[in-house]
Short mmCIF file of C-alpha atoms in Angstrom, two decimals:
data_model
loop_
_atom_site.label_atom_id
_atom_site.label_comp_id
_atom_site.label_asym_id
_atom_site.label_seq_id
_atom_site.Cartn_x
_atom_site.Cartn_y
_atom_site.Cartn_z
CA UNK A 30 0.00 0.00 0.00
CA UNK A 31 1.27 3.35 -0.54
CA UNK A 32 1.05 6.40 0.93
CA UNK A 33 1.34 10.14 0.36
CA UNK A 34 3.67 12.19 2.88
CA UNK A 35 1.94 15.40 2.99
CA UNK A 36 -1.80 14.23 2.95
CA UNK A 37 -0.47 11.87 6.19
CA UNK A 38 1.36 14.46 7.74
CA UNK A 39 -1.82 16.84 7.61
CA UNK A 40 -3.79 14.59 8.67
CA UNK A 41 -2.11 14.13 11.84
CA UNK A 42 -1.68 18.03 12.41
CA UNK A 43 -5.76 18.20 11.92
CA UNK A 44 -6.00 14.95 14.05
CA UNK A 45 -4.19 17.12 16.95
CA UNK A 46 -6.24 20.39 16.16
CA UNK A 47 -9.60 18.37 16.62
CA UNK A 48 -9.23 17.96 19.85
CA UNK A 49 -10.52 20.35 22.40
CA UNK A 50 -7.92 20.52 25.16
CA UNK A 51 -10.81 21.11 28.20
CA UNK A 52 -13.13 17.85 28.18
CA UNK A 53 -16.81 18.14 28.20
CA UNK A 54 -18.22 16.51 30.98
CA UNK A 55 -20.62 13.49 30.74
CA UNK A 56 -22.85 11.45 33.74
CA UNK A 57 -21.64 7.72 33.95
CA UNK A 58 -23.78 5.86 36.65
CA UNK A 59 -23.76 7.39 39.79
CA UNK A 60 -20.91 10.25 39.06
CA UNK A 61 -20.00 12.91 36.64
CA UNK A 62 -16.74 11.42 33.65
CA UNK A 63 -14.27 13.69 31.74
CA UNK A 64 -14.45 12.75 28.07
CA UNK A 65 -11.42 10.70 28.87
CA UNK A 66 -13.42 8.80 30.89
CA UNK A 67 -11.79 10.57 34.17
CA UNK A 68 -13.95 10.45 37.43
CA UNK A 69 -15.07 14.31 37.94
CA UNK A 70 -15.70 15.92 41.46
CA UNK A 71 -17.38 19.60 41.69
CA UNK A 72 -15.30 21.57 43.51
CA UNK A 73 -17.15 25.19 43.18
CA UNK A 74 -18.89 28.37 44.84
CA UNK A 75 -22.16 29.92 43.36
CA UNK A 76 -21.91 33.01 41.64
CA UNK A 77 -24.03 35.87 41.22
CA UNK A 78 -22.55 39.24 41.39
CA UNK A 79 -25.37 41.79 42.15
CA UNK A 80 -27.69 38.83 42.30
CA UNK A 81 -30.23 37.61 40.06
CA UNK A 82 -32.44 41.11 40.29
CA UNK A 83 -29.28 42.92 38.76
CA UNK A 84 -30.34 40.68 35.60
CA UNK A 85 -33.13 42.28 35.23
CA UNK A 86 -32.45 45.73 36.01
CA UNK A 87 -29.90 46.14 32.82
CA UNK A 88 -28.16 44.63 30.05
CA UNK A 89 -25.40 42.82 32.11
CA UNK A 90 -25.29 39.83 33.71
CA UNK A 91 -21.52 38.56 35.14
CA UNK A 92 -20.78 36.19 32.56
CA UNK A 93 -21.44 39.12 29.74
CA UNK A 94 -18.34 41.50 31.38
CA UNK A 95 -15.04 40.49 30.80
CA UNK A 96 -13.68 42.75 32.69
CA UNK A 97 -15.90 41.56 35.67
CA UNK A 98 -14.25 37.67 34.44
CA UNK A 99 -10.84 38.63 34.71
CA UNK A 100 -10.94 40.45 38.20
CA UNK A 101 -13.25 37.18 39.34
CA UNK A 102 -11.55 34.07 37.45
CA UNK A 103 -8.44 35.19 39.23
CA UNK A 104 -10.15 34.80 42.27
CA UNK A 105 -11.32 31.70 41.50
CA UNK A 106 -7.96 30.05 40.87
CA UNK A 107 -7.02 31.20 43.76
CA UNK A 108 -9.89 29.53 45.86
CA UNK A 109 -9.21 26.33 44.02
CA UNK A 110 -12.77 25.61 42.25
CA UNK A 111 -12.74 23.94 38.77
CA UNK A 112 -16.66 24.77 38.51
CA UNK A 113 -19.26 27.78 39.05
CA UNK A 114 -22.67 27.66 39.25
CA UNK A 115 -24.76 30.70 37.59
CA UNK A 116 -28.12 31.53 38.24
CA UNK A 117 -29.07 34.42 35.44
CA UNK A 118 -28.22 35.23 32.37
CA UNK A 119 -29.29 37.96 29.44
CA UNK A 120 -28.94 35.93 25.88
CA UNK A 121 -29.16 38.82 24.37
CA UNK A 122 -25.83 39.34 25.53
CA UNK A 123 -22.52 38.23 24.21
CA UNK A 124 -20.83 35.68 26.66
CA UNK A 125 -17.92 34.16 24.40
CA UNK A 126 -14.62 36.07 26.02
CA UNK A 127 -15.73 34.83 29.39
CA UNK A 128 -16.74 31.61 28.49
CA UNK A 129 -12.97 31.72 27.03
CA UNK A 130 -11.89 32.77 29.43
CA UNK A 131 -12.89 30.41 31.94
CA UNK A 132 -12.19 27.13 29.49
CA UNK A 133 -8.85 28.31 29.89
CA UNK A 134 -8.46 28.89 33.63
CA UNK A 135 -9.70 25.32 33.14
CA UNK A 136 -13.01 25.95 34.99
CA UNK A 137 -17.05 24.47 33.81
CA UNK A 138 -20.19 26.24 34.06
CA UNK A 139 -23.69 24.69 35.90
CA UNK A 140 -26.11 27.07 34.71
CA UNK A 141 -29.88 27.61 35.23
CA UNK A 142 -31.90 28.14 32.89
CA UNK A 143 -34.28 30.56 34.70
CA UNK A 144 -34.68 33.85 36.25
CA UNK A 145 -36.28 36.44 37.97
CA UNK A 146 -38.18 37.85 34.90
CA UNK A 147 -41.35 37.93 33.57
CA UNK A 148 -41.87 34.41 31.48
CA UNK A 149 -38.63 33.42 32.37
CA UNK A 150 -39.68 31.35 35.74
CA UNK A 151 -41.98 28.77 36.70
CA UNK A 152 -44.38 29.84 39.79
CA UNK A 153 -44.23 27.11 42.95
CA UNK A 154 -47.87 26.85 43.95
CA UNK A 155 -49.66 27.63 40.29
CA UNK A 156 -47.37 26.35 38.03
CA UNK A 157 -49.43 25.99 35.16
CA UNK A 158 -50.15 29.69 34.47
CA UNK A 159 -46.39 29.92 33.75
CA UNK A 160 -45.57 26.52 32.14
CA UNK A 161 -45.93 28.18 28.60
CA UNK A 162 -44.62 28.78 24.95
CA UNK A 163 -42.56 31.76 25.87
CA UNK A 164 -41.06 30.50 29.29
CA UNK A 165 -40.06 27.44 27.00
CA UNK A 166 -38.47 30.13 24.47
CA UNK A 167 -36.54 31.46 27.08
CA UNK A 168 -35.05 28.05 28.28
CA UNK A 169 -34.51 26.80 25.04
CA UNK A 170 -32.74 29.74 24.02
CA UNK A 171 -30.51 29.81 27.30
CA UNK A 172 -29.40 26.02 26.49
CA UNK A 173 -28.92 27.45 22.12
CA UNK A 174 -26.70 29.73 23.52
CA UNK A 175 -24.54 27.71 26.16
CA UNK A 176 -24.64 24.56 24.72
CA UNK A 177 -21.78 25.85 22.05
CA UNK A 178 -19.23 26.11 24.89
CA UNK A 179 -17.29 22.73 25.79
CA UNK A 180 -17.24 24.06 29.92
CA UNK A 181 -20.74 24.34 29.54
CA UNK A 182 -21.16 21.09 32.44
CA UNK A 183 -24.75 21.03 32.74
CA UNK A 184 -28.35 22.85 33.22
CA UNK A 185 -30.61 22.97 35.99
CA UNK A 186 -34.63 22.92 34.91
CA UNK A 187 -35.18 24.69 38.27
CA UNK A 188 -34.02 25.53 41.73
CA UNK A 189 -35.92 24.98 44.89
CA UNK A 190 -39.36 25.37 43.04
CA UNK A 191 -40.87 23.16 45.31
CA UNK A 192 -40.13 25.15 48.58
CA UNK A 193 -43.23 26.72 50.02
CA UNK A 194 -46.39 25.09 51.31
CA UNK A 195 -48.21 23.85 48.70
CA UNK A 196 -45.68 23.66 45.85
CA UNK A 197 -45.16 19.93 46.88
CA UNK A 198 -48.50 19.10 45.60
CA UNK A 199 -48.43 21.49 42.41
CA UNK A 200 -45.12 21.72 41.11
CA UNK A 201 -43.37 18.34 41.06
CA UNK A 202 -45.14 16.72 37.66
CA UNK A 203 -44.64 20.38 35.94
CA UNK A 204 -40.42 20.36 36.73
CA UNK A 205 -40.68 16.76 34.77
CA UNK A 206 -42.69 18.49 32.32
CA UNK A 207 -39.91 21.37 31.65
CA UNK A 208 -37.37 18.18 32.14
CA UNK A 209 -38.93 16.35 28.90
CA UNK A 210 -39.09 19.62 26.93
CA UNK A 211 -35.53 20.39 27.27
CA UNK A 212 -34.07 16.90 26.87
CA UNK A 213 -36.43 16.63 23.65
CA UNK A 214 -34.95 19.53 22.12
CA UNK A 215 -31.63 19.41 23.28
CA UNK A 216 -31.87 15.69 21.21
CA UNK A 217 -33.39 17.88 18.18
CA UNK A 218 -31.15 20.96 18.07
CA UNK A 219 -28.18 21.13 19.87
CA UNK A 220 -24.70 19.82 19.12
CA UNK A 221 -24.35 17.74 22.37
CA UNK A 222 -25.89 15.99 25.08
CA UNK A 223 -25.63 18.17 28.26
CA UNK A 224 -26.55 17.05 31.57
CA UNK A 225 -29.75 18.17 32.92
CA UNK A 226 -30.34 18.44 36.89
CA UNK A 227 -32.83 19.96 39.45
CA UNK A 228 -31.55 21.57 42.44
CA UNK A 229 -33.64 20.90 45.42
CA UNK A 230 -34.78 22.82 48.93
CA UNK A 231 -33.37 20.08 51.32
CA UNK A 232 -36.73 19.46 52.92
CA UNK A 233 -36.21 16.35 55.18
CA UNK A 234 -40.12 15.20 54.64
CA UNK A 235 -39.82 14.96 50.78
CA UNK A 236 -35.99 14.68 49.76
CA UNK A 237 -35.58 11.40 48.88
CA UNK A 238 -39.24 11.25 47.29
CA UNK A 239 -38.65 14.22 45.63
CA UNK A 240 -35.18 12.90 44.24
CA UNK A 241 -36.70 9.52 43.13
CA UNK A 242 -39.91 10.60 41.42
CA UNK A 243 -37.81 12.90 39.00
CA UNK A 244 -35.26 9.91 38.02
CA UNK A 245 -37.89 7.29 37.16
CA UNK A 246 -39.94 7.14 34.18
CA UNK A 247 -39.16 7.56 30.24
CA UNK A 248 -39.61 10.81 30.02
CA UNK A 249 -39.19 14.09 32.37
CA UNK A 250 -35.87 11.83 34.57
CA UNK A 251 -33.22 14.27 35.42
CA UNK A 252 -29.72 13.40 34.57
CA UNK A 253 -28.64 14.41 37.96
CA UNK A 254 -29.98 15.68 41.30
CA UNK A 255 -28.86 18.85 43.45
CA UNK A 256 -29.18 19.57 47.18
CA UNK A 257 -29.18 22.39 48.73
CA UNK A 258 -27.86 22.34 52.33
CA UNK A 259 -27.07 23.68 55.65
CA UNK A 260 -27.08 21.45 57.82
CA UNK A 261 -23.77 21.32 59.06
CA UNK A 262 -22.46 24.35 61.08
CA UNK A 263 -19.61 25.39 62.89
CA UNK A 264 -17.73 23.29 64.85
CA UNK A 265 -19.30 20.25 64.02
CA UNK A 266 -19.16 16.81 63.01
CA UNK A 267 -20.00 14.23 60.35
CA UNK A 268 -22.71 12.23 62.20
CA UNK A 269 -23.12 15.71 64.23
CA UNK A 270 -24.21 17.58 61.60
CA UNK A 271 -26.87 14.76 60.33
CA UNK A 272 -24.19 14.25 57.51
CA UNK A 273 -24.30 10.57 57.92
CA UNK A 274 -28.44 10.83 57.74
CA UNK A 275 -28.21 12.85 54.64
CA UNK A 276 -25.83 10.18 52.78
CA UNK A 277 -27.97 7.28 53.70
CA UNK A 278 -30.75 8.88 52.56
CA UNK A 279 -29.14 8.86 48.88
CA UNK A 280 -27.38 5.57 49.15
CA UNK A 281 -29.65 4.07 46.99
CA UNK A 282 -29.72 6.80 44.31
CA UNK A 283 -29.02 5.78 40.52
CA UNK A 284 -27.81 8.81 39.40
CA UNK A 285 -25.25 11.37 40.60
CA UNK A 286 -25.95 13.74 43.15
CA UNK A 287 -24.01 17.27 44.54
CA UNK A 288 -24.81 20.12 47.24
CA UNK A 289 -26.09 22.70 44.14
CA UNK A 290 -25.59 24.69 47.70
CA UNK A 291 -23.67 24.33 51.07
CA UNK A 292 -22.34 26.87 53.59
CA UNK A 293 -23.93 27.46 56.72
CA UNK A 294 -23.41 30.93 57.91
CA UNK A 295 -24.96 30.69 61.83
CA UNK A 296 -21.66 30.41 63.23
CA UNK A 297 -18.52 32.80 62.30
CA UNK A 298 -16.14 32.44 60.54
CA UNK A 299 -17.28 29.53 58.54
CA UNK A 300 -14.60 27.07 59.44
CA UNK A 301 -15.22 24.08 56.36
CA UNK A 302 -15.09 21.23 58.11
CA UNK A 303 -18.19 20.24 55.97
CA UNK A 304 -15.40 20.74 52.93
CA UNK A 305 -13.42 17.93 54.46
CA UNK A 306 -16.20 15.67 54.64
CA UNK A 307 -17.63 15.94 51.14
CA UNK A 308 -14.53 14.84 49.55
CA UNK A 309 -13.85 12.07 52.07
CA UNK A 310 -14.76 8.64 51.14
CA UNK A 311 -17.35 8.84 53.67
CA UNK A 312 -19.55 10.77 51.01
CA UNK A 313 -17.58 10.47 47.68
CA UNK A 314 -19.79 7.01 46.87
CA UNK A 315 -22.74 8.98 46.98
CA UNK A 316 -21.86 13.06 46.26
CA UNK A 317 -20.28 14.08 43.45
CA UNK A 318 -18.99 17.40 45.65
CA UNK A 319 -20.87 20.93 45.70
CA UNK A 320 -21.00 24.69 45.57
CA UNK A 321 -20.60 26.91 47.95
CA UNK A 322 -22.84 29.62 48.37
CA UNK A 323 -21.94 32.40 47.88
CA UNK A 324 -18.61 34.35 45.81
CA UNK A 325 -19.88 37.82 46.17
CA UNK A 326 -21.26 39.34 49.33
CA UNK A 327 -24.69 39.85 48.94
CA UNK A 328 -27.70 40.76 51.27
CA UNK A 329 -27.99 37.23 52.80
CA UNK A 330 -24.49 37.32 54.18
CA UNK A 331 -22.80 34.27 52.41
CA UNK A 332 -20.19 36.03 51.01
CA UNK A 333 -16.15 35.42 50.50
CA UNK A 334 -15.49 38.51 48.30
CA UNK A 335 -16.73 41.90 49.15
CA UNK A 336 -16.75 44.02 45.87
CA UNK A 337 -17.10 47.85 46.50
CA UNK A 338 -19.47 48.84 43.24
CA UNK A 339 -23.15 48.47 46.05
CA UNK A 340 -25.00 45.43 44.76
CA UNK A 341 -24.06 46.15 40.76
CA UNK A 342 -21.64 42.91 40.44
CA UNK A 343 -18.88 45.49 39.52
CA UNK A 344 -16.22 47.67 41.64
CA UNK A 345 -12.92 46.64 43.19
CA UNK A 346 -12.97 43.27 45.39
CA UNK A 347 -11.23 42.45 48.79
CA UNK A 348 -11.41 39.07 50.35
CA UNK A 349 -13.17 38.56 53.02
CA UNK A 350 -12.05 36.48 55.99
CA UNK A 351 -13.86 32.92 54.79
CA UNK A 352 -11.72 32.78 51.64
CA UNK A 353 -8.52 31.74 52.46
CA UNK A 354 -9.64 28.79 54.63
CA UNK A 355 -11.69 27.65 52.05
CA UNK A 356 -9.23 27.83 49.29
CA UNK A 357 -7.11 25.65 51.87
CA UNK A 358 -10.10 22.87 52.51
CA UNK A 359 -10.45 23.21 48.52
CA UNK A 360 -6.79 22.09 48.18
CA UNK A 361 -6.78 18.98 50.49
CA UNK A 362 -9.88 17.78 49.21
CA UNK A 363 -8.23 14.72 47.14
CA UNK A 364 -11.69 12.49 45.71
CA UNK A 365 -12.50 9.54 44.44
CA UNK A 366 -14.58 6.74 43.99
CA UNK A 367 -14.67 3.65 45.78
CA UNK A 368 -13.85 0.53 44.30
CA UNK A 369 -16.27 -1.49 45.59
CA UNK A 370 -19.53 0.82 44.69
CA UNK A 371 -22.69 -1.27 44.06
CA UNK A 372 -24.75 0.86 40.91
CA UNK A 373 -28.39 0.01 40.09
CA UNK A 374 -29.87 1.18 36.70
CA UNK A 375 -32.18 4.45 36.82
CA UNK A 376 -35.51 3.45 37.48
CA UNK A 377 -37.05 3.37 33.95
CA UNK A 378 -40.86 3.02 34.99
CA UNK A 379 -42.27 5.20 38.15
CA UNK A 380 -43.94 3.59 40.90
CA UNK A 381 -47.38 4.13 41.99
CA UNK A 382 -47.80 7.48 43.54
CA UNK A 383 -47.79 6.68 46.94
CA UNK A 384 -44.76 5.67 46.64
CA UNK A 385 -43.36 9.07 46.83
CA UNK A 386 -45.25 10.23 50.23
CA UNK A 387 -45.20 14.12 50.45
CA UNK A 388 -45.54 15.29 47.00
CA UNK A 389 -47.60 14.70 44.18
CA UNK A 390 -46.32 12.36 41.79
CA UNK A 391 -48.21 11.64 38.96
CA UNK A 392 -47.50 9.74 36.38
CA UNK A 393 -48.87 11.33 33.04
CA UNK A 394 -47.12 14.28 32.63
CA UNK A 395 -48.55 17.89 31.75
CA UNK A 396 -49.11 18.03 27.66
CA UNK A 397 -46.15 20.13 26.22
CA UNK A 398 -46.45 24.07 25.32
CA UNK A 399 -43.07 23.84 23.20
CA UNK A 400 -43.99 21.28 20.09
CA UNK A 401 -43.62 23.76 17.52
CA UNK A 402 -40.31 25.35 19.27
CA UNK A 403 -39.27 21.82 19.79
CA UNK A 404 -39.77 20.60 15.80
CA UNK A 405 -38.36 24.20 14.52
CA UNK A 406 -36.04 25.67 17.20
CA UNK A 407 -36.05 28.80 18.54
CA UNK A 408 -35.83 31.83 16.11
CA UNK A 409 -32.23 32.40 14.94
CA UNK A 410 -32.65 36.24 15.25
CA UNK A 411 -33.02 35.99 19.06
CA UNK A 412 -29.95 33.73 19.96
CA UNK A 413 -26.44 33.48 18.99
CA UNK A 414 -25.07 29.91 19.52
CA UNK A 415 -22.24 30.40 21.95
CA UNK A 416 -18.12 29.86 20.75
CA UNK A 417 -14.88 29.91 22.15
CA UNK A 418 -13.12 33.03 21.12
CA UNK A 419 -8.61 32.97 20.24
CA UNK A 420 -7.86 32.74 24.23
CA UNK A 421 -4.71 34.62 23.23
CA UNK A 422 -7.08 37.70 22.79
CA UNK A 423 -8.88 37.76 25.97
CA UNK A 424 -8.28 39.49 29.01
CA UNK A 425 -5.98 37.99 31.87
CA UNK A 426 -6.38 40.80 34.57
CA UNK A 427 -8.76 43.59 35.39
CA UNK A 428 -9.36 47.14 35.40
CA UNK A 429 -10.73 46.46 38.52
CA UNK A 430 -8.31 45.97 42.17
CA UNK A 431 -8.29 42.90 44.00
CA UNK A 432 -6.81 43.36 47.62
CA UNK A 433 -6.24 40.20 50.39
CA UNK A 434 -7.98 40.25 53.70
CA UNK A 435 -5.48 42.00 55.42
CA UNK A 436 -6.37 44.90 52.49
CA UNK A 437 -2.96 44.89 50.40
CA UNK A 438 -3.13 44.82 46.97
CA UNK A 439 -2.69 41.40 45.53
CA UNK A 440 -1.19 40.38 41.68
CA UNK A 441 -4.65 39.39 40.06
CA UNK A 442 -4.32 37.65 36.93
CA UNK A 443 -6.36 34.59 35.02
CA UNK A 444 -3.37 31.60 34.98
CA UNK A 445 -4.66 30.37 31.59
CA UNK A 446 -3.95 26.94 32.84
CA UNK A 447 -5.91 24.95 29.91
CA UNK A 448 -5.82 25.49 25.50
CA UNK A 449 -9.05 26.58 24.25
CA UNK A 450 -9.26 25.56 20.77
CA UNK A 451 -11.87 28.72 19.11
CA UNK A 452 -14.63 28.47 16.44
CA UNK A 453 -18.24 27.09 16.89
CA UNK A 454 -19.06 23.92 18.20
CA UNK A 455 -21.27 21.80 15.96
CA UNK A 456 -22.05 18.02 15.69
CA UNK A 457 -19.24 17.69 13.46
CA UNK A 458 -16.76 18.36 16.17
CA UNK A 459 -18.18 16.01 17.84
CA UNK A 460 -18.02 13.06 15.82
CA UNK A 461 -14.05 14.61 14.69
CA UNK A 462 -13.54 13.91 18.33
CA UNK A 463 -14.88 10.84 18.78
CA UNK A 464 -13.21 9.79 15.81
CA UNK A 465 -9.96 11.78 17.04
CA UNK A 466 -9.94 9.53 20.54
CA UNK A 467 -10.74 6.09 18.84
CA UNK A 468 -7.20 6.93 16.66
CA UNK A 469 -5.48 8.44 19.89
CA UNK A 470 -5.78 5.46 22.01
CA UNK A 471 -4.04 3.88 18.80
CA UNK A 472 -1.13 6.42 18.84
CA UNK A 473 1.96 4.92 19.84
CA UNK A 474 1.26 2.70 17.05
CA UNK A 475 0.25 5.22 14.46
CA UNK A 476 3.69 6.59 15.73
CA UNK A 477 5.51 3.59 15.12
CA UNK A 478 4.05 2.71 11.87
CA UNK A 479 5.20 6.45 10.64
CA UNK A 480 8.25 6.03 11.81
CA UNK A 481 8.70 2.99 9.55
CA UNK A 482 7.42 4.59 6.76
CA UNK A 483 9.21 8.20 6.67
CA UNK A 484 12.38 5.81 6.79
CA UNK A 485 11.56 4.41 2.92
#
């Protein structure tokens, strides 16, 4: 057989440029896999400069201001997180330098796909007078936009919808309802499969009905399940802090399952011990890690990083006394997964519905408001399918001043840590990858066989 020595040497050159150097991130059993098939823990803090309202009140939103990024993914490498969770975005905005920017600090995005805006959320207790065509448009479009980014690890439907009295009985069926929608046109539209989650109020009475009523079933099952918790404060420990209670009562999960939130603020200084236990192997056969809530000091008090521009997401930052011994928790928190872990399939039919005491479960799910959307896509004019920008290009420190807790001013600039390769992500990149990794796992040979053949 013969061969021509340019066409093989360009082929190997594209065979390098095809693949993306950060991973996407996939759900394998019970935990969340690299592409490479690497066992993935979150390690992460939830993020929402300004909060949610600031959303609505202009034409920003945190992951839209790369000058906001760079003063902020600085700050994040510091702390040690390799994920963020956002809560709002405006996709009428442009969000590729800081989506850049944060594939190269080598850092993944769990984003919901709601917000505080009109048609943009689903109500707790009356669901149905919001389950409609243009809340749909608005989540559909959120996913258009963020599904073109390779950090893009995964979208939550909703977060602690089912929360006040009466949303137990109303809401449950209508969060698998949005949960079918999405995965049906995510199947339809987008260039890859993205991991779709509900993060959950941490209400002892319903949490482990809650969790498996929205994994069962053929249609509406969540990919993955988030917890939001406080339970463990101050000085405390794991069977303490109800820790132990909270595992067991996930043993038996199928699918993976993180704190979406953690950080109880009763006691202070918030001294992580919680941190420790997460990533022991105490927990790391159940949880997948978490988020800690919050970056930015907000009105709740949560906060790590005080910024100085009052409630606008923007200004100078200083570190507030929490950081530091979190970034140090962060840093000796060394997961994995046990050997020995038992995994039983997702459910793929729901029990009856009292089998899931404290909510309503039923069965038939709410008729969908998003066919058409679903069988056209959403209207090219109002989204711009997201893309990784030249990473040499973008910014790697701020306008903005950074100082320590003891108020010096610190060196903040993004490490860029991880190669972003830049252009639009499409289906095709995804079968050049797959393709790419079958021939990689090949290479010493494709090496060797080269060799041989650039000796003739």
């Amino acid at each position: 057989m013969h061969f021509n020595k340019i066409t093989l040497a360009t082929g190997l050159v594209a065979l390098a440029s095809a693949v993306s150097a950060i991973d996407t991130i996939k759900v394998k059993d019970r935990h969340f896999y690299t592409s490479k098939d690497e066992p993935f823990f979150i390690k992460g803090v939830d993020y929402q400069p300004g909060g949610s309202a600031e959303v609505g009140k202009a034409k920003w939103d945190p992951l839209s201001d790369p000058d906001v990024c760079a003063r902020d993914i600085a700050l994040f490498q510091r702390l040690g997180v390799n994920t963020i969770r956002v809560y709002s975005v405006d996709t009428s905005l442009d969000h590729d330098e800081c989506m850049t920017m944060l594939a190269a600090a080598g850092i993944y995005l769990v984003l919901d796909v709601n917000s505080p805006l009109t048609h943009q959320h689903m109500h707790p207790t009356e669901p149905w007078t919001t389950y409609t065509p243009m809340y749909l448009e608005h989540v559909f479009t959120v996913m258009e936009q963020f599904s073109g980014y390779d950090n893009t690890l995964a979208f939550l439907s909703g977060n602690e919808v089912i929360h006040e009295k009466g949303s137990e009985k109303q809401s449950p069926v209508y969060i698998k309802a949005v949960n079918r929608d999405m995965r049906a046109y995510m199947k339809k539209h987008l260039p890859r499969n993205i991991p779709i989650g509900y993060s959950n109020a941490d209400h002892i009475e319903f949490r482990v009905s809650l969790a498996n009523y929205m994994q069962c079933g053929d249609e509406g099952y969540v990919d993955f399940f988030g917890v939001n918790s406080y339970q463990w404060c101050g000085e405390n420990t794991f069977k303490g802090s109800g820790y132990d209670t909270l595992v067991e009562a996930y043993s038996n999960y199928t699918l993976p399952v993180f704190f979406s939130e953690f950080g109880c603020n009763e006691v202070r200084p918030r001294l992580w011990q919680e941190v420790d236990a997460l990533y022991s192997d105490k927990m790391t056969g159940v949880f997948s890690g978490g988020l800690v809530y919050e970056f930015t000091q907000e009105k709740a008090d949560y906060g790590i990083v005080q910024l100085s521009g009052k409630g606008s997401g923007k200004g100078d930052a200083q570190i507030l006394e929490e950081f530091d011994p979190l970034a140090k928790a962060f840093k000796r928190a060394d997961p994995k997964i046990p050997s020995n872990l038992e995994i039983a399939p997702r459910p793929k039919k729901c029990n009856k519905p009292t089998d899931y005491p404290g909510i309503t479960a039923k069965m038939e799910l709410p008729e969908t408001l998003g066919a058409e959307l679903i069988e056209k896509g959403v209207d090219a004019d109002k989204f711009v399918r997201g893309k990784f920008i030249d990473a040499s290009k973008v910014k790697t420190t701020s306008s903005y001043k950074v100082k320590d807790y003891d108020g010096k001013t610190v060196d903040a600039s993004v490490d860029k840590t991880t190669d972003v390769t830049p252009g639009q992500h499409t289906k095709e990149d995804d079968e050049s990858a797959a393709a790419s990794k079958q021939v990689m796992i090949g290479s010493s040979l494709i090496a060797a066989a080269a060799a041989i053949f650039f000796s003739f």
